[in-house]
XYZ file of C-alpha atoms in Angstrom:
482
model
C 61.527 -66.048 16.848
C 58.944 -64.490 18.687
C 56.345 -62.514 16.944
C 56.430 -59.502 19.089
C 59.474 -57.651 17.668
C 56.986 -58.327 13.813
C 54.293 -56.612 15.667
C 56.038 -53.790 16.954
C 57.549 -53.020 13.622
C 54.360 -52.625 12.052
C 52.997 -50.642 14.611
C 56.124 -48.264 14.211
C 55.589 -48.377 9.972
C 51.909 -47.115 10.607
C 52.677 -44.614 12.787
C 55.620 -43.046 10.277
C 52.770 -43.171 7.928
C 50.452 -40.848 9.784
C 53.113 -38.867 10.379
C 53.687 -38.360 7.123
C 50.245 -37.546 5.584
C 49.646 -34.821 9.121
C 53.020 -33.256 7.686
C 51.786 -33.263 3.799
C 48.271 -31.823 5.143
C 50.324 -29.208 7.132
C 52.300 -28.492 3.893
C 48.784 -27.809 1.867
C 47.412 -25.517 4.370
C 50.324 -23.387 4.524
C 50.397 -22.865 0.640
C 46.609 -22.453 0.567
C 47.458 -19.463 3.236
C 49.630 -18.119 0.890
C 47.823 -17.852 -2.085
C 44.574 -16.476 0.031
C 47.014 -14.205 1.462
C 47.265 -10.965 -1.233
C 42.916 -10.910 -1.157
C 43.017 -9.786 2.819
C 40.000 -12.210 3.027
C 41.299 -14.725 5.905
C 37.577 -15.398 6.526
C 36.575 -16.819 3.223
C 39.515 -18.995 2.691
C 38.235 -22.611 1.582
C 39.029 -25.296 4.480
C 42.183 -27.604 4.053
C 41.344 -30.713 2.446
C 43.556 -33.757 2.147
C 45.786 -33.553 -1.256
C 44.743 -35.459 -4.136
C 47.157 -38.430 -5.328
C 49.877 -37.047 -7.314
C 49.545 -37.141 -10.797
C 52.066 -38.955 -12.830
C 54.863 -36.786 -14.076
C 54.186 -34.220 -11.038
C 56.489 -33.716 -7.615
C 54.513 -35.309 -4.573
C 55.544 -32.417 -2.187
C 54.429 -29.535 -4.431
C 52.233 -31.070 -7.129
C 54.100 -28.745 -9.456
C 55.065 -30.363 -13.110
C 58.489 -31.788 -13.334
C 60.506 -29.342 -15.385
C 60.781 -32.023 -18.340
C 56.759 -32.252 -18.013
C 56.430 -28.175 -18.207
C 57.647 -28.035 -21.699
C 55.166 -31.440 -22.776
C 52.038 -28.940 -21.217
C 53.556 -25.577 -23.212
C 53.326 -27.740 -26.164
C 49.444 -29.184 -25.879
C 47.762 -26.137 -26.396
C 48.735 -24.366 -22.549
C 46.190 -26.436 -20.902
C 47.965 -26.025 -17.551
C 47.239 -28.410 -14.933
C 46.948 -25.996 -12.142
C 45.720 -22.170 -11.712
C 48.764 -20.042 -10.742
C 47.898 -17.011 -7.888
C 47.647 -13.741 -8.675
C 50.393 -11.392 -8.171
C 51.185 -9.864 -4.954
C 50.511 -6.658 -6.365
C 46.855 -7.313 -7.552
C 44.251 -4.679 -6.196
C 42.185 -6.853 -3.907
C 38.188 -7.711 -4.816
C 35.552 -5.882 -2.709
C 32.880 -8.542 -1.630
C 29.681 -8.190 -3.410
C 26.711 -7.449 -0.745
C 23.682 -9.444 -0.382
C 21.030 -8.844 -2.930
C 18.504 -8.670 -0.292
C 20.272 -5.901 1.565
C 21.202 -4.034 -1.860
C 17.332 -3.394 -2.463
C 15.516 -0.618 0.058
C 13.661 -1.674 3.051
C 10.499 0.215 1.733
C 10.719 -1.578 -1.539
C 11.221 -5.314 -0.129
C 7.898 -4.536 1.807
C 6.178 -2.723 -1.012
C 7.164 -6.175 -3.229
C 6.131 -8.360 -0.311
C 2.749 -6.769 0.048
C 2.016 -6.689 -3.706
C 2.473 -10.249 -4.179
C 0.216 -11.019 -1.263
C -2.340 -8.947 -2.534
C -1.980 -10.193 -5.720
C -2.473 -13.451 -4.398
C -5.553 -12.440 -2.648
C -6.887 -10.769 -5.491
C -6.477 -13.975 -7.648
C -7.921 -16.263 -4.894
C -11.162 -13.485 -4.820
C -11.923 -14.145 -8.486
C -11.378 -17.280 -8.351
C -13.957 -17.608 -5.558
C -16.234 -15.154 -7.519
C -16.466 -17.184 -10.672
C -17.056 -20.335 -8.649
C -20.067 -18.421 -7.419
C -21.165 -17.026 -10.375
C -21.086 -20.683 -12.173
C -23.398 -21.912 -9.196
C -25.163 -18.892 -8.203
C -28.699 -20.898 -7.457
C -26.844 -23.129 -4.995
C -25.229 -20.204 -3.131
C -28.272 -18.220 -3.164
C -30.261 -20.994 -2.020
C -27.858 -21.709 0.710
C -27.497 -18.250 2.049
C -31.461 -17.737 2.013
C -31.764 -21.338 3.755
C -28.510 -19.951 6.590
C -31.301 -16.368 6.613
C -34.064 -18.606 7.341
C -32.292 -20.942 9.904
C -30.914 -17.823 11.882
C -34.725 -16.673 12.257
C -36.289 -20.210 13.205
C -33.344 -21.198 15.088
C -34.376 -19.528 18.357
C -37.913 -21.008 17.988
C -36.182 -24.631 17.946
C -34.182 -23.883 21.192
C -37.395 -22.793 22.867
C -39.037 -26.042 22.081
C -36.641 -27.866 23.051
C -36.373 -26.150 26.601
C -40.190 -27.296 26.710
C -39.062 -30.864 26.492
C -39.543 -31.105 22.679
C -37.325 -33.927 21.065
C -35.311 -32.161 18.393
C -36.503 -33.911 15.668
C -40.362 -32.936 16.582
C -39.387 -29.476 17.602
C -37.325 -28.828 14.054
C -40.503 -30.126 11.961
C -43.099 -27.929 14.145
C -41.002 -25.324 13.447
C -39.842 -25.986 10.066
C -43.320 -26.269 8.771
C -45.004 -23.474 10.693
C -42.550 -20.953 9.224
C -42.813 -22.529 5.679
C -46.765 -22.551 5.933
C -46.636 -18.828 7.148
C -44.167 -18.058 4.615
C -46.574 -19.539 1.882
C -49.418 -18.078 3.049
C -47.792 -14.497 2.496
C -46.998 -15.292 -0.748
C -50.378 -16.525 -1.861
C -51.924 -13.282 -0.466
C -50.308 -11.132 -2.518
C -50.939 -13.189 -5.209
C -54.374 -13.256 -4.500
C -54.922 -9.387 -4.211
C -53.024 -8.427 -6.681
C -54.915 -11.058 -9.390
C -58.281 -9.930 -7.587
C -57.321 -6.206 -7.749
C -55.657 -6.254 -11.209
C -58.920 -4.988 -13.392
C -59.897 -2.137 -11.107
C -56.235 -1.052 -10.695
C -56.132 -1.041 -14.854
C -59.350 1.237 -14.873
C -57.748 3.544 -12.144
C -54.215 3.836 -13.767
C -56.050 4.923 -16.931
C -58.169 7.630 -15.191
C -54.951 8.634 -13.325
C -53.171 9.079 -16.493
C -55.707 11.296 -17.755
C -55.601 13.248 -14.650
C -51.867 13.668 -15.381
C -51.618 14.618 -18.776
C -54.615 17.270 -17.652
C -52.130 18.342 -14.943
C -49.213 18.764 -17.005
C -50.939 20.760 -19.549
C -52.552 22.980 -16.807
C -48.950 23.063 -15.039
C -46.101 26.015 -15.321
C -43.623 23.705 -17.226
C -45.713 24.626 -20.461
C -45.847 20.933 -21.762
C -48.514 20.961 -24.647
C -50.501 17.994 -25.702
C -48.694 17.365 -28.755
C -45.873 16.758 -26.961
C -47.597 14.349 -24.593
C -48.811 12.774 -27.491
C -45.787 11.993 -29.504
C -44.122 10.709 -26.079
C -47.347 8.157 -26.020
C -46.581 7.503 -29.585
C -42.843 6.945 -29.102
C -43.796 4.481 -26.284
C -45.922 2.561 -28.568
C -43.588 2.610 -31.026
C -40.918 0.834 -28.960
C -43.513 -1.651 -27.718
C -44.413 -2.676 -31.342
C -40.387 -2.593 -32.199
C -39.355 -4.523 -29.583
C -41.913 -7.288 -29.378
C -39.972 -10.149 -30.580
C -37.698 -9.055 -27.565
C -40.413 -8.747 -25.128
C -41.253 -12.415 -26.070
C -37.969 -13.748 -25.521
C -37.953 -12.132 -22.265
C -41.567 -13.477 -21.041
C -40.116 -17.093 -22.342
C -36.672 -16.195 -20.392
C -39.226 -15.620 -17.588
C -40.815 -19.126 -17.557
C -36.896 -20.181 -17.470
C -36.765 -17.986 -14.532
C -39.685 -19.800 -12.541
C -38.008 -23.061 -12.864
C -35.086 -21.663 -11.210
C -36.890 -20.013 -8.494
C -38.768 -23.063 -7.773
C -35.402 -24.960 -7.605
C -33.940 -22.590 -5.679
C -37.025 -22.397 -3.148
C -36.964 -26.208 -2.786
C -33.264 -26.239 -2.276
C -33.340 -23.404 0.082
C -36.457 -25.732 2.585
C -34.370 -28.677 2.072
C -30.990 -27.213 4.026
C -33.094 -25.151 6.286
C -34.265 -28.542 7.498
C -31.372 -29.988 7.948
C -29.530 -26.979 9.105
C -32.169 -26.954 11.728
C -31.596 -30.236 12.957
C -28.016 -30.697 12.479
C -26.375 -27.292 11.960
C -24.074 -28.099 15.728
C -22.596 -31.194 13.389
C -22.147 -29.143 10.465
C -20.313 -26.615 11.822
C -17.926 -29.254 13.728
C -17.309 -30.937 10.350
C -16.254 -27.294 8.922
C -14.188 -26.624 11.736
C -12.129 -29.595 10.717
C -11.276 -28.025 7.177
C -9.309 -25.049 9.254
C -5.897 -25.068 9.713
C -5.204 -26.867 13.369
C -3.117 -23.424 14.258
C -5.688 -21.204 13.248
C -8.940 -23.694 14.533
C -9.546 -22.047 18.358
C -9.724 -18.677 16.839
C -12.122 -19.387 14.681
C -14.171 -21.811 16.595
C -14.537 -18.863 18.820
C -15.673 -16.581 16.125
C -17.922 -18.903 14.727
C -20.653 -18.643 17.313
C -20.018 -15.313 17.623
C -20.957 -14.430 14.197
C -23.988 -16.961 14.262
C -25.532 -14.556 17.255
C -24.735 -11.292 15.148
C -26.488 -12.888 12.007
C -29.307 -13.991 14.228
C -29.805 -10.539 15.559
C -29.501 -9.019 12.022
C -32.562 -11.274 10.451
C -34.700 -11.137 13.392
C -33.836 -7.092 13.987
C -34.723 -6.579 10.195
C -37.642 -8.761 10.048
C -39.229 -6.888 13.177
C -37.964 -3.464 11.336
C -39.319 -4.583 8.201
C -43.170 -5.651 9.693
C -43.245 -1.898 11.571
C -42.771 -0.732 8.305
C -44.783 -2.405 6.355
C -47.838 -1.875 8.738
C -47.280 1.850 8.892
C -46.802 2.726 5.659
C -49.615 -0.038 4.968
C -52.199 2.105 7.047
C -51.404 5.193 6.079
C -52.011 3.921 1.676
C -55.415 2.618 3.498
C -56.802 5.653 4.842
C -55.667 7.869 1.789
C -57.737 5.002 -0.541
C -54.641 3.784 -2.377
C -55.622 0.705 -4.385
C -53.646 -2.458 -3.149
C -52.713 -0.898 0.012
C -51.929 -4.440 1.236
C -49.759 -6.017 -1.525
C -48.085 -2.508 -1.548
C -47.434 -2.884 2.279
C -46.236 -6.686 1.767
C -43.692 -5.566 -1.036
C -42.263 -2.563 1.551
C -41.937 -5.752 3.907
C -39.714 -7.815 1.465
C -37.870 -4.738 -0.119
C -37.259 -3.763 3.632
C -34.527 -6.579 3.801
C -32.402 -5.005 0.803
C -30.753 -1.911 3.186
C -31.177 1.931 1.730
C -32.182 0.454 -1.795
C -34.939 -1.234 -0.898
C -37.050 1.194 1.030
C -35.979 3.905 -1.780
C -37.741 1.414 -4.212
C -40.416 -0.031 -2.448
C -41.403 3.725 -1.208
C -41.320 4.917 -4.821
C -43.578 1.954 -6.307
C -45.985 3.294 -3.886
C -45.555 6.912 -4.682
C -46.261 5.916 -8.154
C -49.115 4.131 -7.516
C -50.668 6.654 -5.566
C -50.140 9.005 -8.513
C -51.197 6.814 -11.638
C -54.675 5.987 -9.395
C -55.539 9.367 -6.873
C -53.597 12.097 -8.583
C -50.936 14.599 -7.149
C -51.619 15.199 -3.995
C -52.298 11.539 -2.495
C -48.988 10.963 -4.239
C -47.669 13.787 -2.117
C -49.160 12.550 0.979
C -48.204 8.815 0.215
C -44.506 10.141 0.009
C -44.473 12.524 3.523
C -46.013 9.036 5.036
C -42.977 7.136 3.659
C -40.318 9.569 4.318
C -41.804 9.998 7.934
C -41.938 6.079 8.621
C -38.635 5.530 7.320
C -36.781 8.783 9.306
C -38.052 6.635 12.179
C -36.949 3.588 11.258
C -33.078 4.869 10.767
C -33.190 6.763 13.898
C -35.370 5.200 16.090
C -35.847 1.490 14.908
C -32.577 0.322 13.809
C -30.156 1.636 16.502
C -32.744 0.153 19.189
C -33.851 -2.604 17.936
C -30.577 -3.947 16.243
C -28.123 -2.159 18.809
C -24.232 -2.241 18.133
C -23.616 -5.870 17.111
C -24.448 -5.302 13.719
C -23.943 -2.084 13.089
C -21.824 -1.190 9.831
C -20.860 2.047 8.209
C -23.608 2.972 5.134
C -20.796 3.851 3.120
C -19.866 -0.396 3.291
C -23.710 -0.885 3.290
C -24.187 1.080 0.019
C -21.019 -0.984 -1.475
C -22.186 -4.199 -0.343
C -25.437 -3.907 -1.734
C -23.708 -2.301 -4.987
C -21.480 -5.501 -5.613
C -23.676 -7.951 -4.146
C -26.360 -6.818 -6.560
C -23.887 -6.832 -9.753
C -22.473 -10.148 -8.543
C -25.919 -12.333 -7.849
C -28.952 -9.937 -8.811
C -31.644 -8.907 -6.057
C -30.639 -12.132 -3.997
C -27.188 -10.923 -3.733
C -28.312 -7.622 -3.005
C -30.375 -9.240 0.286
C -27.657 -11.561 1.306
C -24.681 -8.599 1.007
C -25.040 -6.519 4.421
C -25.384 -10.194 6.377
C -22.154 -11.134 4.908
C -20.484 -7.779 5.792
C -21.647 -7.693 9.260
C -21.136 -11.208 10.480
C -17.406 -10.517 8.194
C -17.104 -7.607 10.853
C -17.883 -9.461 13.871
C -15.376 -12.498 13.072
C -12.713 -10.372 11.975
C -12.596 -8.292 15.035
C -12.977 -11.096 17.080
C -9.769 -12.718 15.374
C -7.936 -9.795 15.781
C -8.640 -9.536 19.616
C -7.831 -13.007 19.736
C -4.799 -13.116 18.253
C -3.918 -9.956 20.097
C -4.763 -11.987 23.341
C -2.425 -15.159 22.592
C 0.723 -12.735 21.396
C 0.879 -10.599 25.010
C 0.097 -14.428 26.664
C 3.138 -15.479 24.848
C 5.346 -12.604 26.123
C 7.335 -13.514 28.794
C 6.609 -11.752 32.176
C 8.892 -8.674 32.927
C 10.805 -9.580 36.512
C 12.727 -7.274 39.099
C 13.281 -3.023 37.836
C 11.599 -4.057 34.574
C 8.282 -5.028 36.323
C 8.305 -2.242 38.471
C 8.576 0.029 35.725
C 5.686 -1.457 33.538
C 3.610 -1.901 36.194
C 0.454 -0.014 36.112
C 0.133 3.087 38.306
C -3.063 3.062 40.574
C -5.474 5.723 40.004
C -5.674 8.981 42.022
C -7.625 8.540 44.759
C -8.077 4.934 44.597
C -7.549 2.673 47.638
C -3.886 1.385 46.465
C -2.770 4.991 45.602
C -4.137 5.942 49.262
C -2.293 2.875 50.648
C 0.766 3.665 48.869
C 1.370 7.274 49.994
C 0.727 5.766 53.672
C 3.438 3.416 53.171
C 5.346 5.860 51.794
C 4.694 8.724 54.783
């Protein structure tokens, strides 16, 4: 016999099996619809799936236990094989809302802002802890940055004159370090040379101050003055051990200071020579998406730092020269060292001027009397007023303008964190941060505008800028309308 009738028979049997399976799935889907109908939620109905193989003792069409198996199921402790559907009179169960939609919008915004602020505060706290543990290294590097900002224009000028980069860097660094060393040596020499004369003048000034207090309208008696002197002497004798410990700590401070100076010199040399490569390496640490903005903010921040350092040096030099001239003509001892101290303290905005001016007034008071001290106070106040209202706006300009409140808070925070070095580095850090943040904000706004699609048609006409009255475009438009 031919094989064709057998092949057709097998094909017919396969089609019959497929038809039976389709009928079973259709019946299962209809049963699921009947179960979900009382709840009134067609959108939440589960998808129809192929029926599981019939268990032994169940009807293959309905998957219900056969009559002879129902009693056995009840006898097994009520462990039924399926859950019966709820009755038709059961109330519909309301759907629970999304938890994010149940919380008010303002509370969600506050919660998201709160955890971000907590993460930021934690990051700042960890950063401050790290800086405090390596404060010497951080201060040395910050000092190197300030010195580099002061000397880098000289390196650029020498390179424009034709000197190689290495030679220009060496000449600038050596010259700068020699000048700074000579200034320090000159201050120490003046102080040591005049210390004996100053001590005699201090004793005479104290006696004169004592006579002035006795004859003043403050009704101070000699017994009160002697009591104050005795208390000071007793305090010194009682705290002799603490003073000795401070002296021993001073040796440690001197060693740390010398280490910081050497580290700052080494860092300055490499920043002058390879500053551009160091910046390019630092950019590689920034994520790729934020790298263009940071690459643009870096040079602007560096220009701000350079302008700040050069302007501060010039302003401090003018203050030191004019106040030193006033001290010299008023015959105040150690006028030159006091002028150098005024120059150095000028790098601490607001606070440094007060401290250095007070030091000059106290020296004039204990050496030359009350009248000379008042004249020194007048000179210091006059120079500082000229500095604040004329020199700083003219020399520093708007590039590094920082609000006085920000200056005071920055100096206080820097002083509490890292002492005098932190107070010196606080204001340039704030100025640089202000410049960088301003540029990044403008850059992000520009990128957002570029990514916005351009309006077309009537919308473009509505958002088009209106020409100002009297302009050429405005007159041309009126002529066309006429």
